[in-house]
Amino acid sequence: MIAQQSSHTVFVAVPYYGSLTLPPLGLSRLFFVAAVDTASRKVARIEIQVWDPKKEPNLSVWMRELGFSGVICSDSGSHYQIALNAENIWVLGKQEGEVAELVERWATGELDEANACRCGEPSNSWCGTQPESGIGAEFYRRRVYGKRF
Amino acid sequence: MEIKENCEHLEYLKTILDSVADGVFTVDSEMRITTFNRAAEEITGYSAREAVGRRCHDIFRTGVCFSACPLREAQESGEAVVNRELDITDKENRKVPISISASVLRNAQGQAVGGVETFRDLSLIYLLKREIKEKYSFRDLVSRNPAMRRLFDVLPDVAATEATVLLNGDSGTGKELFTRAIHDLSPRREGPLVVVNCGALPEPLLESEIFGARKGAYTGSVENRPGRLEMARGGTLFLDEIGDLPLPLQVKLLRVLENKEYQPLGAKNPLKADVRFVAATHRDLEEMVAEGTFRRDLFFRINVVQLKIPPLRERPEDIPLLIDMALDRFNGRYGKKIRGFSSEALKVLLHYHYPGNVRELLNIVEQTVILCRNGEIGANQLPPAVFSPDPDHGNEPDKPAPAAPVQMSRETLAQLLARHNGNRSQVARELGVDRTTLWRWMKKNGLADA
């Protein structure tokens, strides 16, 4: 389970098999969870969490309750992203690689923004809201909205 | 008018069925297909025109059509069959893994008139899992742990040399698989790989086992008996549990390593040793050297390249991968179609400390596959040992998280709630339990209204 972390820690989920959606079975049940220190922009620890749909049928609610800030996955355009965005969880799709490397690249703003789900952007029909706080929000301020902030 | 309405309803029904992503077909009482939707056409490769009117076993061609047909089972038992996994053969004779559910079709009088089966194509999920497995596989080894991946990276270079390799790892971590990989990648791959377990035999037997014996060397020695060194000529000799090698034999082995010569029991002349050595141990040989139970010179001789294999408890990210691999293996071996473990069971397996390492995990999977009667292995089917807490487990950041506690004191709970300003999600997260469990504990301790 996610161990106690400092207030400067955000949690980023990466599906175990890379893909958030696993057609035709549904959604990934296994996630790597990376605790990222926002001050140092380093991955503090990575562990595995299992989503149990029998206990919490809604993946986005489960992620919110565990305090996830965002999801980095290999698929994109999933309608499920709407539900996650509605819980202030951003989704960065079309990303593949080793978990630690992916999350560190995200933390330092190196992941390709072109593939990111642009939360809150009016032109994007499948996105929900922009994350309000944490590294996720900062990511979008820096990468999606450029230097406006 | 009524006929026209019925026709319209049938047309609606066909449209509905064709818009479903799962394959759906119905059969009459003689198992002849009566409807066949669009997804069924896509999965099987047969058009509805080709399928309707034919017996379903002609179209699906599974291994269970004549022995354990789910539709027949549903018809005979009157109970629906849910999510059973099997392989069908499509029109182009390819195996397609599917998950099926079957039910009885009854008329208005409640009489069984046939059956309906829905099925979903599992090829994509299988493909995804196979891709991940292949990505993280090296020979017969599989891991996505960085330390293990580094070992995989150096293995070809190590194998290419004649250097003696010392594998250090707990029992069950796969030292023999590493040896096999080294041998298969080495220039000696055409030669034999011979294994000797130094801890399995008493000293006199072990000596003749490794070095061989000539006729008359000891009472009852009626013929020349080749040792493992001779049997491994041109190949690799794997000395497993070398830490258990008695001191007198350590001297003899040292001579082989230094001079490439050895003398079988009772032999007058030494023989040339044409082998590459791989040694393995779960013990700390340096500590044994300091204690005087292992020869320093031998240690330096065998410690040319040391590869440390991390125990499974230090690489929980490998557990799902190993489970997938084991399920594939044991499903095949026992003719089962178990699709996996329930989320609850997975949580238990991910938090177990595996004193027996990968071997223990594989045993757990094999045992549960044998005993499982449905498509998914639940937590209640796991052996009791996996529910025991890890006695040595700390909470260091580089180690897997602790197993969830089974109960909490009122005082501790109250302190935790106060620290998190009453936020139950945060408290549950810190404890590693779900919110329902936390609520149950709070209620039991009179804190539910806090």
mmCIF file with all atom_site columns, C-alpha atoms in Angstrom, chain A residues 1-5 9 11 14-33 44-56 61-68 74-75 96-100 102, chain B residues 22 99 120-125 128-129 132 135-136 144 149 316-322 324 339-344 346-347 350-351 376 395-402 404 419-420 425-426 428-435 437:
data_model
loop_
_atom_site.group_PDB
_atom_site.id
_atom_site.type_symbol
_atom_site.label_atom_id
_atom_site.label_alt_id
_atom_site.label_comp_id
_atom_site.label_asym_id
_atom_site.label_entity_id
_atom_site.label_seq_id
_atom_site.pdbx_PDB_ins_code
_atom_site.Cartn_x
_atom_site.Cartn_y
_atom_site.Cartn_z
_atom_site.occupancy
_atom_site.B_iso_or_equiv
_atom_site.pdbx_formal_charge
_atom_site.auth_seq_id
_atom_site.auth_comp_id
_atom_site.auth_asym_id
_atom_site.auth_atom_id
_atom_site.pdbx_PDB_model_num
ATOM 1   C CA . MET A 1 1   ? 0.000   0.000   0.000   1.00 0.00 ? 1   MET A CA 1
ATOM 2   C CA . ILE A 1 2   ? 1.096   3.545   -0.448  1.00 0.00 ? 2   ILE A CA 1
ATOM 3   C CA . ALA A 1 3   ? 3.273   4.348   2.508   1.00 0.00 ? 3   ALA A CA 1
ATOM 4   C CA . GLN A 1 4   ? 3.172   7.656   4.283   1.00 0.00 ? 4   GLN A CA 1
ATOM 5   C CA . GLN A 1 5   ? 4.858   10.385  2.312   1.00 0.00 ? 5   GLN A CA 1
ATOM 6   C CA . THR A 1 9   ? 4.878   14.030  -2.708  1.00 0.00 ? 9   THR A CA 1
ATOM 7   C CA . PHE A 1 11  ? 1.486   9.916   -6.821  1.00 0.00 ? 11  PHE A CA 1
ATOM 8   C CA . VAL A 1 14  ? 1.379   3.692   -14.654 1.00 0.00 ? 14  VAL A CA 1
ATOM 9   C CA . PRO A 1 15  ? -0.647  0.622   -15.712 1.00 0.00 ? 15  PRO A CA 1
ATOM 10  C CA . TYR A 1 16  ? 1.340   -2.610  -15.267 1.00 0.00 ? 16  TYR A CA 1
ATOM 11  C CA . TYR A 1 17  ? 0.849   -3.630  -18.889 1.00 0.00 ? 17  TYR A CA 1
ATOM 12  C CA . GLY A 1 18  ? 1.208   -0.057  -20.099 1.00 0.00 ? 18  GLY A CA 1
ATOM 13  C CA . SER A 1 19  ? -2.351  0.262   -21.317 1.00 0.00 ? 19  SER A CA 1
ATOM 14  C CA . LEU A 1 20  ? -5.107  1.744   -19.153 1.00 0.00 ? 20  LEU A CA 1
ATOM 15  C CA . THR A 1 21  ? -7.745  -0.074  -21.113 1.00 0.00 ? 21  THR A CA 1
ATOM 16  C CA . LEU A 1 22  ? -7.415  -3.778  -21.797 1.00 0.00 ? 22  LEU A CA 1
ATOM 17  C CA . PRO A 1 23  ? -9.954  -4.644  -24.477 1.00 0.00 ? 23  PRO A CA 1
ATOM 18  C CA . PRO A 1 24  ? -12.197 -6.527  -24.161 1.00 0.00 ? 24  PRO A CA 1
ATOM 19  C CA . LEU A 1 25  ? -11.786 -7.151  -20.442 1.00 0.00 ? 25  LEU A CA 1
ATOM 20  C CA . GLY A 1 26  ? -12.037 -3.517  -19.454 1.00 0.00 ? 26  GLY A CA 1
ATOM 21  C CA . LEU A 1 27  ? -9.555  -1.554  -17.401 1.00 0.00 ? 27  LEU A CA 1
ATOM 22  C CA . SER A 1 28  ? -6.167  -2.363  -15.978 1.00 0.00 ? 28  SER A CA 1
ATOM 23  C CA . ARG A 1 29  ? -6.289  -3.722  -12.430 1.00 0.00 ? 29  ARG A CA 1
ATOM 24  C CA . LEU A 1 30  ? -2.581  -3.507  -11.755 1.00 0.00 ? 30  LEU A CA 1
ATOM 25  C CA . PHE A 1 31  ? -0.781  -0.216  -11.457 1.00 0.00 ? 31  PHE A CA 1
ATOM 26  C CA . PHE A 1 32  ? 2.697   0.906   -10.639 1.00 0.00 ? 32  PHE A CA 1
ATOM 27  C CA . VAL A 1 33  ? 2.438   3.857   -8.319  1.00 0.00 ? 33  VAL A CA 1
ATOM 28  C CA . ALA A 1 44  ? 10.981  8.563   -4.241  1.00 0.00 ? 44  ALA A CA 1
ATOM 29  C CA . ARG A 1 45  ? 9.546   5.062   -4.504  1.00 0.00 ? 45  ARG A CA 1
ATOM 30  C CA . ILE A 1 46  ? 7.531   2.805   -6.760  1.00 0.00 ? 46  ILE A CA 1
ATOM 31  C CA . GLU A 1 47  ? 5.124   0.168   -5.639  1.00 0.00 ? 47  GLU A CA 1
ATOM 32  C CA . ILE A 1 48  ? 2.303   -1.852  -7.108  1.00 0.00 ? 48  ILE A CA 1
ATOM 33  C CA . GLN A 1 49  ? -1.354  -1.287  -6.313  1.00 0.00 ? 49  GLN A CA 1
ATOM 34  C CA . VAL A 1 50  ? -4.228  -3.550  -7.264  1.00 0.00 ? 50  VAL A CA 1
ATOM 35  C CA . TRP A 1 51  ? -7.600  -2.056  -8.072  1.00 0.00 ? 51  TRP A CA 1
ATOM 36  C CA . ASP A 1 52  ? -10.355 -4.359  -6.872  1.00 0.00 ? 52  ASP A CA 1
ATOM 37  C CA . PRO A 1 53  ? -13.501 -3.583  -8.891  1.00 0.00 ? 53  PRO A CA 1
ATOM 38  C CA . LYS A 1 54  ? -15.558 -5.670  -6.484  1.00 0.00 ? 54  LYS A CA 1
ATOM 39  C CA . LYS A 1 55  ? -14.720 -3.302  -3.634  1.00 0.00 ? 55  LYS A CA 1
ATOM 40  C CA . GLU A 1 56  ? -14.654 -0.044  -5.593  1.00 0.00 ? 56  GLU A CA 1
ATOM 41  C CA . VAL A 1 61  ? -12.919 7.099   -7.528  1.00 0.00 ? 61  VAL A CA 1
ATOM 42  C CA . TRP A 1 62  ? -10.392 4.496   -6.373  1.00 0.00 ? 62  TRP A CA 1
ATOM 43  C CA . MET A 1 63  ? -7.573  6.565   -7.865  1.00 0.00 ? 63  MET A CA 1
ATOM 44  C CA . ARG A 1 64  ? -8.846  9.742   -6.278  1.00 0.00 ? 64  ARG A CA 1
ATOM 45  C CA . GLU A 1 65  ? -9.141  8.058   -2.891  1.00 0.00 ? 65  GLU A CA 1
ATOM 46  C CA . LEU A 1 66  ? -5.572  6.829   -3.126  1.00 0.00 ? 66  LEU A CA 1
ATOM 47  C CA . GLY A 1 67  ? -4.512  10.359  -3.978  1.00 0.00 ? 67  GLY A CA 1
ATOM 48  C CA . PHE A 1 68  ? -3.239  9.815   -7.514  1.00 0.00 ? 68  PHE A CA 1
ATOM 49  C CA . SER A 1 74  ? 0.398   3.752   -23.574 1.00 0.00 ? 74  SER A CA 1
ATOM 50  C CA . ASP A 1 75  ? -3.121  4.089   -24.949 1.00 0.00 ? 75  ASP A CA 1
ATOM 51  C CA . GLU A 1 96  ? 5.849   3.704   -23.373 1.00 0.00 ? 96  GLU A CA 1
ATOM 52  C CA . GLY A 1 97  ? 8.982   2.810   -21.447 1.00 0.00 ? 97  GLY A CA 1
ATOM 53  C CA . GLU A 1 98  ? 10.302  1.827   -18.070 1.00 0.00 ? 98  GLU A CA 1
ATOM 54  C CA . VAL A 1 99  ? 8.141   3.098   -15.255 1.00 0.00 ? 99  VAL A CA 1
ATOM 55  C CA . ALA A 1 100 ? 10.837  4.976   -13.312 1.00 0.00 ? 100 ALA A CA 1
ATOM 56  C CA . LEU A 1 102 ? 8.707   7.589   -17.659 1.00 0.00 ? 102 LEU A CA 1
ATOM 57  C CA . ASP B 2 22  ? -19.301 -9.594  -28.105 1.00 0.00 ? 22  ASP B CA 1
ATOM 58  C CA . SER B 2 99  ? -14.253 -16.190 -22.939 1.00 0.00 ? 99  SER B CA 1
ATOM 59  C CA . ARG B 2 120 ? -15.498 -12.327 -26.360 1.00 0.00 ? 120 ARG B CA 1
ATOM 60  C CA . ASP B 2 121 ? -12.202 -12.389 -28.137 1.00 0.00 ? 121 ASP B CA 1
ATOM 61  C CA . LEU B 2 122 ? -9.283  -12.438 -25.707 1.00 0.00 ? 122 LEU B CA 1
ATOM 62  C CA . SER B 2 123 ? -6.571  -12.288 -28.380 1.00 0.00 ? 123 SER B CA 1
ATOM 63  C CA . LEU B 2 124 ? -5.715  -8.669  -27.667 1.00 0.00 ? 124 LEU B CA 1
ATOM 64  C CA . ILE B 2 125 ? -5.172  -9.136  -23.968 1.00 0.00 ? 125 ILE B CA 1
ATOM 65  C CA . LEU B 2 128 ? -0.477  -7.503  -24.766 1.00 0.00 ? 128 LEU B CA 1
ATOM 66  C CA . LYS B 2 129 ? 0.644   -9.880  -22.032 1.00 0.00 ? 129 LYS B CA 1
ATOM 67  C CA . ILE B 2 132 ? 5.263   -7.564  -22.070 1.00 0.00 ? 132 ILE B CA 1
ATOM 68  C CA . LYS B 2 135 ? 10.044  -7.578  -23.653 1.00 0.00 ? 135 LYS B CA 1
ATOM 69  C CA . TYR B 2 136 ? 11.155  -8.627  -20.181 1.00 0.00 ? 136 TYR B CA 1
ATOM 70  C CA . ARG B 2 144 ? 11.294  -6.227  -15.197 1.00 0.00 ? 144 ARG B CA 1
ATOM 71  C CA . ARG B 2 149 ? 17.736  -6.435  -16.169 1.00 0.00 ? 149 ARG B CA 1
ATOM 72  C CA . PRO B 2 316 ? 7.597   -7.355  -6.346  1.00 0.00 ? 316 PRO B CA 1
ATOM 73  C CA . GLU B 2 317 ? 7.207   -5.891  -9.850  1.00 0.00 ? 317 GLU B CA 1
ATOM 74  C CA . ASP B 2 318 ? 8.119   -9.355  -11.150 1.00 0.00 ? 318 ASP B CA 1
ATOM 75  C CA . ILE B 2 319 ? 5.286   -11.103 -9.345  1.00 0.00 ? 319 ILE B CA 1
ATOM 76  C CA . PRO B 2 320 ? 2.506   -10.392 -11.912 1.00 0.00 ? 320 PRO B CA 1
ATOM 77  C CA . LEU B 2 321 ? 4.878   -11.252 -14.752 1.00 0.00 ? 321 LEU B CA 1
ATOM 78  C CA . LEU B 2 322 ? 5.865   -14.543 -13.117 1.00 0.00 ? 322 LEU B CA 1
ATOM 79  C CA . ASP B 2 324 ? 1.352   -14.803 -16.085 1.00 0.00 ? 324 ASP B CA 1
ATOM 80  C CA . ARG B 2 339 ? -7.485  -16.604 -16.695 1.00 0.00 ? 339 ARG B CA 1
ATOM 81  C CA . GLY B 2 340 ? -5.872  -15.260 -13.513 1.00 0.00 ? 340 GLY B CA 1
ATOM 82  C CA . PHE B 2 341 ? -6.156  -14.336 -9.878  1.00 0.00 ? 341 PHE B CA 1
ATOM 83  C CA . SER B 2 342 ? -8.847  -12.147 -8.370  1.00 0.00 ? 342 SER B CA 1
ATOM 84  C CA . SER B 2 343 ? -7.793  -8.653  -7.293  1.00 0.00 ? 343 SER B CA 1
ATOM 85  C CA . GLU B 2 344 ? -7.982  -9.733  -3.662  1.00 0.00 ? 344 GLU B CA 1
ATOM 86  C CA . LEU B 2 346 ? -3.304  -10.580 -6.284  1.00 0.00 ? 346 LEU B CA 1
ATOM 87  C CA . LYS B 2 347 ? -3.029  -8.173  -3.365  1.00 0.00 ? 347 LYS B CA 1
ATOM 88  C CA . LEU B 2 350 ? 1.984   -8.997  -3.945  1.00 0.00 ? 350 LEU B CA 1
ATOM 89  C CA . HIS B 2 351 ? 2.401   -8.504  -0.213  1.00 0.00 ? 351 HIS B CA 1
ATOM 90  C CA . GLU B 2 376 ? -10.391 -17.161 -11.620 1.00 0.00 ? 376 GLU B CA 1
ATOM 91  C CA . ASN B 2 395 ? 9.329   0.166   6.148   1.00 0.00 ? 395 ASN B CA 1
ATOM 92  C CA . GLU B 2 396 ? 12.381  1.353   4.280   1.00 0.00 ? 396 GLU B CA 1
ATOM 93  C CA . PRO B 2 397 ? 11.625  3.250   1.113   1.00 0.00 ? 397 PRO B CA 1
ATOM 94  C CA . ASP B 2 398 ? 13.490  0.814   -1.104  1.00 0.00 ? 398 ASP B CA 1
ATOM 95  C CA . LYS B 2 399 ? 11.512  -2.176  0.090   1.00 0.00 ? 399 LYS B CA 1
ATOM 96  C CA . PRO B 2 400 ? 7.983   -3.209  -0.761  1.00 0.00 ? 400 PRO B CA 1
ATOM 97  C CA . ALA B 2 401 ? 5.300   -1.831  1.443   1.00 0.00 ? 401 ALA B CA 1
ATOM 98  C CA . PRO B 2 402 ? 4.239   -3.802  4.495   1.00 0.00 ? 402 PRO B CA 1
ATOM 99  C CA . ALA B 2 404 ? -1.894  -4.480  5.790   1.00 0.00 ? 404 ALA B CA 1
ATOM 100 C CA . ARG B 2 419 ? -2.959  13.460  12.418  1.00 0.00 ? 419 ARG B CA 1
ATOM 101 C CA . HIS B 2 420 ? -4.920  13.335  9.178   1.00 0.00 ? 420 HIS B CA 1
ATOM 102 C CA . SER B 2 425 ? -8.961  8.014   2.914   1.00 0.00 ? 425 SER B CA 1
ATOM 103 C CA . GLN B 2 426 ? -5.563  9.213   4.059   1.00 0.00 ? 426 GLN B CA 1
ATOM 104 C CA . ALA B 2 428 ? -6.723  4.018   5.227   1.00 0.00 ? 428 ALA B CA 1
ATOM 105 C CA . ARG B 2 429 ? -3.945  4.658   2.751   1.00 0.00 ? 429 ARG B CA 1
ATOM 106 C CA . GLU B 2 430 ? -1.337  4.917   5.479   1.00 0.00 ? 430 GLU B CA 1
ATOM 107 C CA . LEU B 2 431 ? -2.546  1.696   7.038   1.00 0.00 ? 431 LEU B CA 1
ATOM 108 C CA . GLY B 2 432 ? -2.720  -0.106  3.731   1.00 0.00 ? 432 GLY B CA 1
ATOM 109 C CA . VAL B 2 433 ? -6.350  -1.073  4.158   1.00 0.00 ? 433 VAL B CA 1
ATOM 110 C CA . ASP B 2 434 ? -9.481  -0.079  2.300   1.00 0.00 ? 434 ASP B CA 1
ATOM 111 C CA . ARG B 2 435 ? -11.887 2.471   3.737   1.00 0.00 ? 435 ARG B CA 1
ATOM 112 C CA . THR B 2 437 ? -11.975 -1.987  6.837   1.00 0.00 ? 437 THR B CA 1
#
